[in-house]
PDB file of C-alpha atoms in Angstrom:
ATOM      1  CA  UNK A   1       3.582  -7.793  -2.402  1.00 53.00           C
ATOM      2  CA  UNK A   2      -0.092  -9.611  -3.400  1.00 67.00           C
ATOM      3  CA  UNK A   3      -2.790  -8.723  -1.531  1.00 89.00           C
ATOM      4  CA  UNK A   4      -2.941 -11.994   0.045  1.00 95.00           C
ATOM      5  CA  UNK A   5       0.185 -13.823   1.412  1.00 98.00           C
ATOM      6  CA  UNK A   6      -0.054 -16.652   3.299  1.00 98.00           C
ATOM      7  CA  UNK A   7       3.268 -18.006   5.782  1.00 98.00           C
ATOM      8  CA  UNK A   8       4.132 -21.592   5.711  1.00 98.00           C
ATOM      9  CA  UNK A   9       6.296 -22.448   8.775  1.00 98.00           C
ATOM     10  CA  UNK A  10       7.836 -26.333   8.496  1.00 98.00           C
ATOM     11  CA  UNK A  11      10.016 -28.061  10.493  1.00 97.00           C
ATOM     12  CA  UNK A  12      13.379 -30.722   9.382  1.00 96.00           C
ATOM     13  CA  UNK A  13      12.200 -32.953  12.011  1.00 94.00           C
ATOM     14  CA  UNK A  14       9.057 -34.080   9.807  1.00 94.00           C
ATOM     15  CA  UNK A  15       8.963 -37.370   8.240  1.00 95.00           C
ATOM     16  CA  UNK A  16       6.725 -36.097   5.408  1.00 96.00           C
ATOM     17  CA  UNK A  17       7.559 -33.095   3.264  1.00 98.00           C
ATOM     18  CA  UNK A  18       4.420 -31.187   4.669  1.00 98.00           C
ATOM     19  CA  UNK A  19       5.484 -27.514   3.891  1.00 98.00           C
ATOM     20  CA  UNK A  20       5.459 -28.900   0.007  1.00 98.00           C
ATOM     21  CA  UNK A  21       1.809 -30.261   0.360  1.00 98.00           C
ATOM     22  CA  UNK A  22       0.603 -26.523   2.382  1.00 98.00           C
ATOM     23  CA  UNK A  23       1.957 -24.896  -0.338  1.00 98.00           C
ATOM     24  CA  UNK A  24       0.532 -26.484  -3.304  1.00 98.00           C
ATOM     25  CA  UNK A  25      -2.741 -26.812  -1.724  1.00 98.00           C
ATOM     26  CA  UNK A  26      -2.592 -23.292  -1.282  1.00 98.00           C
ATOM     27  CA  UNK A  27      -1.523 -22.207  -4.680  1.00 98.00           C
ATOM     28  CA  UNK A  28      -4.472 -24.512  -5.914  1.00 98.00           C
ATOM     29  CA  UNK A  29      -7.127 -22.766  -3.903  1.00 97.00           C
ATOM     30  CA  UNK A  30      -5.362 -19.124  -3.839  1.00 97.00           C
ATOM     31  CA  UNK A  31      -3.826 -18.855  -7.299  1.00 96.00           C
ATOM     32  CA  UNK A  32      -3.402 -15.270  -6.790  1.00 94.00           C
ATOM     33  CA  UNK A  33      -1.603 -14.670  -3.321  1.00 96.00           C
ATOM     34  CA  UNK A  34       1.623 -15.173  -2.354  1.00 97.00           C
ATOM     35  CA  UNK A  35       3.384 -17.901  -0.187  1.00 98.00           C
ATOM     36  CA  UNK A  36       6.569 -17.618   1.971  1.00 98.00           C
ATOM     37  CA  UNK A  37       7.981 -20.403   3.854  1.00 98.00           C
ATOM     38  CA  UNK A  38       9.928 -20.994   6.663  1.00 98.00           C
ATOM     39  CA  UNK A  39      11.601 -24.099   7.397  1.00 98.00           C
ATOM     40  CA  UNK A  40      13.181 -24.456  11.185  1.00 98.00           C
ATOM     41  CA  UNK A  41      14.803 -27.745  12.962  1.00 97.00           C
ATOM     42  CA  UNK A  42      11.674 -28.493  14.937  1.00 95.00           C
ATOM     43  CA  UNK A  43       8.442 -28.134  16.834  1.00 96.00           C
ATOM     44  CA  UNK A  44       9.625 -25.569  19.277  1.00 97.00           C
ATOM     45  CA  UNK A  45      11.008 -23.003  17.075  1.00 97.00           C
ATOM     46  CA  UNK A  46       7.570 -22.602  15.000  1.00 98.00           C
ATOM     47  CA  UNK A  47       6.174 -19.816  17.511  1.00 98.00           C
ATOM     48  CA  UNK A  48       9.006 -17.169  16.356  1.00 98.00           C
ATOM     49  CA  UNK A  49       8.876 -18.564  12.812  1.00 98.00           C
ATOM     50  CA  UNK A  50       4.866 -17.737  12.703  1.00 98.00           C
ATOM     51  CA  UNK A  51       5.918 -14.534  14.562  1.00 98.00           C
ATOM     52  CA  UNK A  52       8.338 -13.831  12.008  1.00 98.00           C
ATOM     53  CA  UNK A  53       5.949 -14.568   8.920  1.00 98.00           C
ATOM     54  CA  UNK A  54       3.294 -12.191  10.153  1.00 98.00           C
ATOM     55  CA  UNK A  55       5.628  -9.385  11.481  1.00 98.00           C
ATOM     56  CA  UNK A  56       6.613  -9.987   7.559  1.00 97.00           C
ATOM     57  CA  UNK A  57       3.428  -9.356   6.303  1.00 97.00           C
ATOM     58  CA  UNK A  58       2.017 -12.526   5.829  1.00 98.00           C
ATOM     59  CA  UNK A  59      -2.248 -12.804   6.559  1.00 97.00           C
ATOM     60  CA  UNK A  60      -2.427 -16.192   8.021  1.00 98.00           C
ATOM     61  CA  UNK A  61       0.397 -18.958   8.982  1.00 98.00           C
ATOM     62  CA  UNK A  62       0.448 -22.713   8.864  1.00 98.00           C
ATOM     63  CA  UNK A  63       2.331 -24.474  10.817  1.00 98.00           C
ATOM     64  CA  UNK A  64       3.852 -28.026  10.113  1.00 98.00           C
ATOM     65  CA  UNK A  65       4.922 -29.786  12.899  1.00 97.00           C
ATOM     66  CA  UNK A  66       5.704 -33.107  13.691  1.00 96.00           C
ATOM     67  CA  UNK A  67       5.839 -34.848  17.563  1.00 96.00           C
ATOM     68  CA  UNK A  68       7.787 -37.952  18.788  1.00 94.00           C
ATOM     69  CA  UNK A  69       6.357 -40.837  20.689  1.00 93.00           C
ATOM     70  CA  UNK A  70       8.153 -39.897  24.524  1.00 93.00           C
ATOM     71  CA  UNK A  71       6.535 -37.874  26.858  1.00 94.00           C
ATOM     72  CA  UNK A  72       9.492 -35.028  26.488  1.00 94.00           C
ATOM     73  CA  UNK A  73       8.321 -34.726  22.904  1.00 93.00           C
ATOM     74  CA  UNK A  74       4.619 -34.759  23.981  1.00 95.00           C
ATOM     75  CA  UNK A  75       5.861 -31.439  26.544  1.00 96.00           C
ATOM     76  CA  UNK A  76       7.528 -30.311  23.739  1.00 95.00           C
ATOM     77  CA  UNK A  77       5.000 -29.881  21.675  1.00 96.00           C
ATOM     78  CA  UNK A  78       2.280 -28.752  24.769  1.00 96.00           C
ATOM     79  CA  UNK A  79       5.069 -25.688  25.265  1.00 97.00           C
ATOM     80  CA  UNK A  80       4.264 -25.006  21.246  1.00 97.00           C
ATOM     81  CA  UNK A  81       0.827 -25.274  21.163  1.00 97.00           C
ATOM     82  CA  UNK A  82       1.019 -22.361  24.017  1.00 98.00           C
ATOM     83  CA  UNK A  83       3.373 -20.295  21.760  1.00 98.00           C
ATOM     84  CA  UNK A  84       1.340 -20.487  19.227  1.00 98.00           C
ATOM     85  CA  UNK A  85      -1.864 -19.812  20.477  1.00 98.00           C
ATOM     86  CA  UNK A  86       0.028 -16.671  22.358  1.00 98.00           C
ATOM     87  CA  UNK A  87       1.323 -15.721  19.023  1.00 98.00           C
ATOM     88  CA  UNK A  88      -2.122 -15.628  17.509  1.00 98.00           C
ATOM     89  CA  UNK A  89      -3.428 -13.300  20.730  1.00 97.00           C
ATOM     90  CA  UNK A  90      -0.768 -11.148  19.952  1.00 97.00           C
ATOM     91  CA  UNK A  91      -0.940 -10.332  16.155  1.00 98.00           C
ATOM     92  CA  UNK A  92      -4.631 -10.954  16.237  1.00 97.00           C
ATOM     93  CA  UNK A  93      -4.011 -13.539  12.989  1.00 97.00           C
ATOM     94  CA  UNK A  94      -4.897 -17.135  12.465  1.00 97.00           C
ATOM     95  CA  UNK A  95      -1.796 -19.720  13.124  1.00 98.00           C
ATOM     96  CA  UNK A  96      -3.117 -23.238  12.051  1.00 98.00           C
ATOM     97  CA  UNK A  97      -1.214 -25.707  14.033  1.00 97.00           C
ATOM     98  CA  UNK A  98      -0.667 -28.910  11.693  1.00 97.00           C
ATOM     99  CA  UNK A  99       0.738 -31.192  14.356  1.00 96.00           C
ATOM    100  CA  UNK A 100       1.441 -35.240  13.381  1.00 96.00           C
ATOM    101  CA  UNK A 101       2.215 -37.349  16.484  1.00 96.00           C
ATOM    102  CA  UNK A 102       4.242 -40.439  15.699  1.00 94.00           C
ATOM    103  CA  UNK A 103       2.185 -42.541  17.915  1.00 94.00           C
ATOM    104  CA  UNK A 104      -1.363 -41.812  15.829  1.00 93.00           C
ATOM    105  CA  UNK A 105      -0.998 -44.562  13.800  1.00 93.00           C
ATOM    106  CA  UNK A 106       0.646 -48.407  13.966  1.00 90.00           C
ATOM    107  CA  UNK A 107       2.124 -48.219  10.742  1.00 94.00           C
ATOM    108  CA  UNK A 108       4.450 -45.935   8.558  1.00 95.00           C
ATOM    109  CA  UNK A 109       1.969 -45.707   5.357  1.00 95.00           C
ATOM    110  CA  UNK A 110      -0.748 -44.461   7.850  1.00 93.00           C
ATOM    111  CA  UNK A 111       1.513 -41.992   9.402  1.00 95.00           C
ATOM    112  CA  UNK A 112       1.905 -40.388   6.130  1.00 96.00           C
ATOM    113  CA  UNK A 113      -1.782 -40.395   5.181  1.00 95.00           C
ATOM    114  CA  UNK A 114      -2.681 -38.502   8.302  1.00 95.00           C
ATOM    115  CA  UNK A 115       0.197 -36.154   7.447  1.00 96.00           C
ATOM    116  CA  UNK A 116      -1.088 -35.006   3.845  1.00 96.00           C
ATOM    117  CA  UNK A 117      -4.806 -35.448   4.855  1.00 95.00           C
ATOM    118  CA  UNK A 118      -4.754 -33.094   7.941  1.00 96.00           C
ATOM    119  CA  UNK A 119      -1.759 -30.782   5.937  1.00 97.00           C
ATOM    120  CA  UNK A 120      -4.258 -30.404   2.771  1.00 97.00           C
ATOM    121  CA  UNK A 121      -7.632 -30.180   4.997  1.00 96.00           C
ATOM    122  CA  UNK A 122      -6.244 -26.756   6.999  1.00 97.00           C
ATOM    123  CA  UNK A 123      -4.417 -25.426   4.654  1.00 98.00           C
ATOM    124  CA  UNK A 124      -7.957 -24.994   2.756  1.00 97.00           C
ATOM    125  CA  UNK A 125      -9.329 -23.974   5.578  1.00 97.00           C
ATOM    126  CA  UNK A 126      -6.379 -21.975   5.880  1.00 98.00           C
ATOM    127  CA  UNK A 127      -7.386 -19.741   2.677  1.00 97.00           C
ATOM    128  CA  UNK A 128     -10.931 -19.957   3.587  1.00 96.00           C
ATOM    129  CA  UNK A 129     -10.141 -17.918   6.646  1.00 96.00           C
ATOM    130  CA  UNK A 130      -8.011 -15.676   5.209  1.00 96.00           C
ATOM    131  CA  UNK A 131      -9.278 -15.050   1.743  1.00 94.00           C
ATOM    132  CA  UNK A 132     -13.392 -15.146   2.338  1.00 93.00           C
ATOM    133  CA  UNK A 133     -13.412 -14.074   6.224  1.00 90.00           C
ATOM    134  CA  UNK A 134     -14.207 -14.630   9.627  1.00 89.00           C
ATOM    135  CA  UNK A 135     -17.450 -16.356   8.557  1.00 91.00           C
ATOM    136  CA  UNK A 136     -15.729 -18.748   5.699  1.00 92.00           C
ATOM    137  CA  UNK A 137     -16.232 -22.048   7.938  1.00 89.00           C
ATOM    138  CA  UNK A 138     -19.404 -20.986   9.790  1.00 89.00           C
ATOM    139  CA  UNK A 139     -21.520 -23.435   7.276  1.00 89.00           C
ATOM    140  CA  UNK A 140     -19.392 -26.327   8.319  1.00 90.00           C
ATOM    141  CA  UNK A 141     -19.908 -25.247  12.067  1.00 89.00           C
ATOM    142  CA  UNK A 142     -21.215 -28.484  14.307  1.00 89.00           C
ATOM    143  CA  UNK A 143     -20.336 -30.877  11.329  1.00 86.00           C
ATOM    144  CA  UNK A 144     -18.020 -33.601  13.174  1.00 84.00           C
ATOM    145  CA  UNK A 145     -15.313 -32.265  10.294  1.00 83.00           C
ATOM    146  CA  UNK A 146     -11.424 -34.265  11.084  1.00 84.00           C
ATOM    147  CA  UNK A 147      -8.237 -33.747   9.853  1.00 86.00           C
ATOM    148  CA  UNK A 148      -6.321 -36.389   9.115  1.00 81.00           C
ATOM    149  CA  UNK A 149      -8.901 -38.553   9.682  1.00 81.00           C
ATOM    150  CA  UNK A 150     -12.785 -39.500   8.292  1.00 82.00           C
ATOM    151  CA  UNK A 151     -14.985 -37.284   9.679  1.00 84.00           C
ATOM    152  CA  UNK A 152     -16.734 -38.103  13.157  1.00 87.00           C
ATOM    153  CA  UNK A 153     -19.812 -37.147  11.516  1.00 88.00           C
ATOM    154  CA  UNK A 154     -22.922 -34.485  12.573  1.00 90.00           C
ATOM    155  CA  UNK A 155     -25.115 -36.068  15.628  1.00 90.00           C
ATOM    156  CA  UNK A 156     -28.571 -35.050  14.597  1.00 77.00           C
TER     157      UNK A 156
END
């Protein structure tokens, strides 16, 4: 195994093939690591995939998830936000959570924008964390940086 090897955890509930985009975006920026990717039904089952790829050996995780417009999907994806962030406390390793909520956008074409956008934006900063260091984003710190959307801009 590479020195670096980054997990990709998607989900078959996404509307946009998002694990695809992770993984070219890192092989782009990484050329020299490793990927492995995971692909579960949905939102929920991305904490024990993440869990899975680090126990695995993997340095740093993305996940790919995508939410519904109802408020059981919006609990849904509260209860994964907490297994993630638990899963990062306990392996002490980054888990980017790439979430897309149906109701972002009014229209199909922007959905998928956000999607790639957001998808592309952490999994470079993904690699930066993982590759260059707990520093890597420290010169972007305070810089009104988005995903999936234009940037909100620094306030001076």
């Amino acid at each position: 195994m590479k020195e670096r090897v980054y997990g990709v955890a998607d989900t078959t509930f996404s509307r946009v093939n998002m694990g695809e985009i992770a993984i070219n975006t890192i092989r782009r920026e990484d050329p020299e690591a490793d990927i492995v990717r995971y692909t579960v039904p949905g939102i929920k089952d991305l904490p024990v995939a993440a869990k899975r790829l680090i126990d695995s050996g993997c340095n740093g995780v993305i996940t790919l998830g995508w939410v519904g417009k109802t408020q059981l999907d919006k609990y849904s994806y509260l209860a994964t936000s907490i297994g993630l962030i638990t899963v990062q406390i306990m392996t002490s390793t980054h888990v980017i959570d790439v979430t897309v909520h149906e109701d972002e956008a009014e229209d199909e074409e922007s959905l998928k924008e956000i999607a790639i956008d957001r998808t592309r934006k952490h999994s470079v900063n993904l690699v930066r964390l993982v590759r260059d260091g707990k520093n890597a984003l420290t010169g972007m710190a305070g810089k009104g940086l988005r995903q999936g959307y234009r940037n909100a801009g620094q306030l001076d």
